Amino acid sequence: MLSRNVAGQTKKTVVVAANFAAWCAGNAAGPQVFLARDAPRYFTAWATHLGCYAVLVLTILFLRWHLRRMNQRKEEMLLRGGVGDRGLVHAFDDLTDRENVNFRYVY
């Protein structure tokens, strides 16, 4: 889903690299919450994990709302102004998702 919602080669590369860095940081920090003093039940670690999952669900819901809103704005702009790429002449130009009026976000 990440690569489908970003257009432009440079922007796509930066977003994928940032996602990988965040994934690495999460994997490095994850084992640090399972402390020996909390054994054998690890309440603090499980609470941390559940908190992260709750934030993840809220982030996904917000992202869906935001991407739908961006698609609706592009549709309204096309209907009002008639601005668009008729015949998709610029379909393979290196435009970002915000620059390309025909780009639609996937949710």
PDB file of C-alpha atoms in Angstrom:
ATOM      1  CA  MET A   1       0.000   0.000   0.000  1.00  0.00           C
ATOM      2  CA  LEU A   2       2.869   2.344   0.725  1.00  0.00           C
ATOM      3  CA  SER A   3       4.293   2.332  -2.780  1.00  0.00           C
ATOM      4  CA  ARG A   4       0.842   2.699  -4.370  1.00  0.00           C
ATOM      5  CA  ASN A   5       0.075   5.967  -2.580  1.00  0.00           C
ATOM      6  CA  VAL A   6       3.226   7.841  -3.557  1.00  0.00           C
ATOM      7  CA  ALA A   7       4.117   9.039  -7.025  1.00  0.00           C
ATOM      8  CA  GLY A   8       7.399  10.402  -8.311  1.00  0.00           C
ATOM      9  CA  GLN A   9      10.576   8.348  -8.226  1.00  0.00           C
ATOM     10  CA  THR A  10      12.506  10.464  -5.715  1.00  0.00           C
ATOM     11  CA  LYS A  11       9.550  10.808  -3.354  1.00  0.00           C
ATOM     12  CA  LYS A  12       8.827   7.075  -3.563  1.00  0.00           C
ATOM     13  CA  THR A  13      12.457   6.227  -2.772  1.00  0.00           C
ATOM     14  CA  VAL A  14      12.514   8.533   0.269  1.00  0.00           C
ATOM     15  CA  VAL A  15       9.224   7.157   1.609  1.00  0.00           C
ATOM     16  CA  VAL A  16      10.295   3.518   1.255  1.00  0.00           C
ATOM     17  CA  ALA A  17      13.673   4.263   2.893  1.00  0.00           C
ATOM     18  CA  ALA A  18      11.981   6.093   5.793  1.00  0.00           C
ATOM     19  CA  ASN A  19       9.588   3.171   6.273  1.00  0.00           C
ATOM     20  CA  PHE A  20      12.513   0.739   6.366  1.00  0.00           C
ATOM     21  CA  ALA A  21      14.374   2.914   8.898  1.00  0.00           C
ATOM     22  CA  ALA A  22      11.271   3.078  11.114  1.00  0.00           C
ATOM     23  CA  TRP A  23      10.862  -0.702  10.867  1.00  0.00           C
ATOM     24  CA  CYS A  24      14.513  -1.186  11.903  1.00  0.00           C
ATOM     25  CA  ALA A  25      14.138   1.197  14.843  1.00  0.00           C
ATOM     26  CA  GLY A  26      11.008  -0.623  15.997  1.00  0.00           C
ATOM     27  CA  ASN A  27      12.764  -3.984  15.839  1.00  0.00           C
ATOM     28  CA  ALA A  28      15.739  -2.591  17.750  1.00  0.00           C
ATOM     29  CA  ALA A  29      13.552  -1.071  20.474  1.00  0.00           C
ATOM     30  CA  GLY A  30      11.078  -3.959  20.728  1.00  0.00           C
ATOM     31  CA  PRO A  31      13.175  -6.354  22.826  1.00  0.00           C
ATOM     32  CA  GLN A  32      14.055  -3.514  25.224  1.00  0.00           C
ATOM     33  CA  VAL A  33      10.588  -3.598  26.808  1.00  0.00           C
ATOM     34  CA  PHE A  34      10.835  -7.255  27.878  1.00  0.00           C
ATOM     35  CA  LEU A  35      12.780  -6.648  31.075  1.00  0.00           C
ATOM     36  CA  ALA A  36      13.960  -9.433  33.384  1.00  0.00           C
ATOM     37  CA  ARG A  37      12.417  -7.730  36.424  1.00  0.00           C
ATOM     38  CA  ASP A  38       8.945  -8.091  34.833  1.00  0.00           C
ATOM     39  CA  ALA A  39       9.316 -11.850  34.223  1.00  0.00           C
ATOM     40  CA  PRO A  40       7.388 -14.106  33.788  1.00  0.00           C
ATOM     41  CA  ARG A  41       4.277 -12.111  32.872  1.00  0.00           C
ATOM     42  CA  TYR A  42       5.831  -8.960  31.354  1.00  0.00           C
ATOM     43  CA  PHE A  43       2.842  -6.669  31.990  1.00  0.00           C
ATOM     44  CA  THR A  44       4.800  -3.552  30.973  1.00  0.00           C
ATOM     45  CA  ALA A  45       5.923  -5.119  27.695  1.00  0.00           C
ATOM     46  CA  TRP A  46       2.449  -6.340  26.750  1.00  0.00           C
ATOM     47  CA  ALA A  47       0.915  -2.964  27.654  1.00  0.00           C
ATOM     48  CA  THR A  48       3.508  -1.288  25.426  1.00  0.00           C
ATOM     49  CA  HIS A  49       2.669  -3.626  22.558  1.00  0.00           C
ATOM     50  CA  LEU A  50      -1.075  -3.107  22.960  1.00  0.00           C
ATOM     51  CA  GLY A  51      -0.540   0.659  23.055  1.00  0.00           C
ATOM     52  CA  CYS A  52       1.468   0.497  19.823  1.00  0.00           C
ATOM     53  CA  TYR A  53      -1.247  -1.562  18.142  1.00  0.00           C
ATOM     54  CA  ALA A  54      -3.925   0.910  19.275  1.00  0.00           C
ATOM     55  CA  VAL A  55      -1.912   3.797  17.812  1.00  0.00           C
ATOM     56  CA  LEU A  56      -1.472   1.797  14.602  1.00  0.00           C
ATOM     57  CA  VAL A  57      -5.220   1.235  14.230  1.00  0.00           C
ATOM     58  CA  LEU A  58      -5.919   4.930  14.829  1.00  0.00           C
ATOM     59  CA  THR A  59      -3.251   5.872  12.286  1.00  0.00           C
ATOM     60  CA  ILE A  60      -4.760   3.564   9.667  1.00  0.00           C
ATOM     61  CA  LEU A  61      -8.244   4.990  10.249  1.00  0.00           C
ATOM     62  CA  PHE A  62      -6.923   8.547   9.968  1.00  0.00           C
ATOM     63  CA  LEU A  63      -4.974   7.658   6.812  1.00  0.00           C
ATOM     64  CA  ARG A  64      -8.078   6.185   5.177  1.00  0.00           C
ATOM     65  CA  TRP A  65     -10.088   9.320   6.011  1.00  0.00           C
ATOM     66  CA  HIS A  66      -7.318  11.611   4.741  1.00  0.00           C
ATOM     67  CA  LEU A  67      -6.774   9.717   1.460  1.00  0.00           C
ATOM     68  CA  ARG A  68     -10.515   9.647   0.725  1.00  0.00           C
ATOM     69  CA  ARG A  69     -10.642  13.399   1.353  1.00  0.00           C
ATOM     70  CA  MET A  70      -7.700  13.985  -1.010  1.00  0.00           C
ATOM     71  CA  ASN A  71      -9.380  11.889  -3.735  1.00  0.00           C
ATOM     72  CA  GLN A  72     -12.632  13.822  -3.293  1.00  0.00           C
ATOM     73  CA  ARG A  73     -10.785  17.132  -3.607  1.00  0.00           C
ATOM     74  CA  LYS A  74      -9.158  16.004  -6.851  1.00  0.00           C
ATOM     75  CA  GLU A  75     -12.518  14.859  -8.224  1.00  0.00           C
ATOM     76  CA  GLU A  76     -14.128  18.195  -7.319  1.00  0.00           C
ATOM     77  CA  MET A  77     -11.243  20.087  -8.915  1.00  0.00           C
ATOM     78  CA  LEU A  78     -11.627  18.098 -12.124  1.00  0.00           C
ATOM     79  CA  LEU A  79     -15.397  18.635 -12.205  1.00  0.00           C
ATOM     80  CA  ARG A  80     -15.229  22.356 -11.417  1.00  0.00           C
ATOM     81  CA  GLY A  81     -12.270  23.460 -13.467  1.00  0.00           C
ATOM     82  CA  GLY A  82     -12.136  20.844 -16.142  1.00  0.00           C
ATOM     83  CA  VAL A  83      -8.421  20.674 -15.437  1.00  0.00           C
ATOM     84  CA  GLY A  84      -6.978  17.326 -16.289  1.00  0.00           C
ATOM     85  CA  ASP A  85      -4.729  15.361 -18.514  1.00  0.00           C
ATOM     86  CA  ARG A  86      -7.010  14.428 -21.380  1.00  0.00           C
ATOM     87  CA  GLY A  87      -5.725  11.326 -23.087  1.00  0.00           C
ATOM     88  CA  LEU A  88      -3.232  10.805 -20.250  1.00  0.00           C
ATOM     89  CA  VAL A  89      -0.450  12.504 -22.189  1.00  0.00           C
ATOM     90  CA  HIS A  90       1.557  13.103 -18.998  1.00  0.00           C
ATOM     91  CA  ALA A  91       0.875   9.699 -17.437  1.00  0.00           C
ATOM     92  CA  PHE A  92       4.529   8.645 -17.412  1.00  0.00           C
ATOM     93  CA  ASP A  93       6.066  11.975 -16.433  1.00  0.00           C
ATOM     94  CA  ASP A  94       7.923  12.011 -13.121  1.00  0.00           C
ATOM     95  CA  LEU A  95       5.179  13.917 -11.262  1.00  0.00           C
ATOM     96  CA  THR A  96       4.426  13.491  -7.583  1.00  0.00           C
ATOM     97  CA  ASP A  97       1.009  12.423  -6.349  1.00  0.00           C
ATOM     98  CA  ARG A  98       0.133  16.041  -5.549  1.00  0.00           C
ATOM     99  CA  GLU A  99       1.247  17.358  -8.941  1.00  0.00           C
ATOM    100  CA  ASN A 100      -0.531  14.710 -11.027  1.00  0.00           C
ATOM    101  CA  VAL A 101      -4.251  15.539 -11.155  1.00  0.00           C
ATOM    102  CA  ASN A 102      -5.094  12.048 -12.422  1.00  0.00           C
ATOM    103  CA  PHE A 103      -3.376  10.245  -9.516  1.00  0.00           C
ATOM    104  CA  ARG A 104      -5.790   8.555  -7.102  1.00  0.00           C
ATOM    105  CA  TYR A 105      -4.862   7.215  -3.682  1.00  0.00           C
ATOM    106  CA  VAL A 106      -5.565   3.602  -2.763  1.00  0.00           C
ATOM    107  CA  TYR A 107      -7.172   2.851   0.597  1.00  0.00           C
TER     108      TYR A 107
END
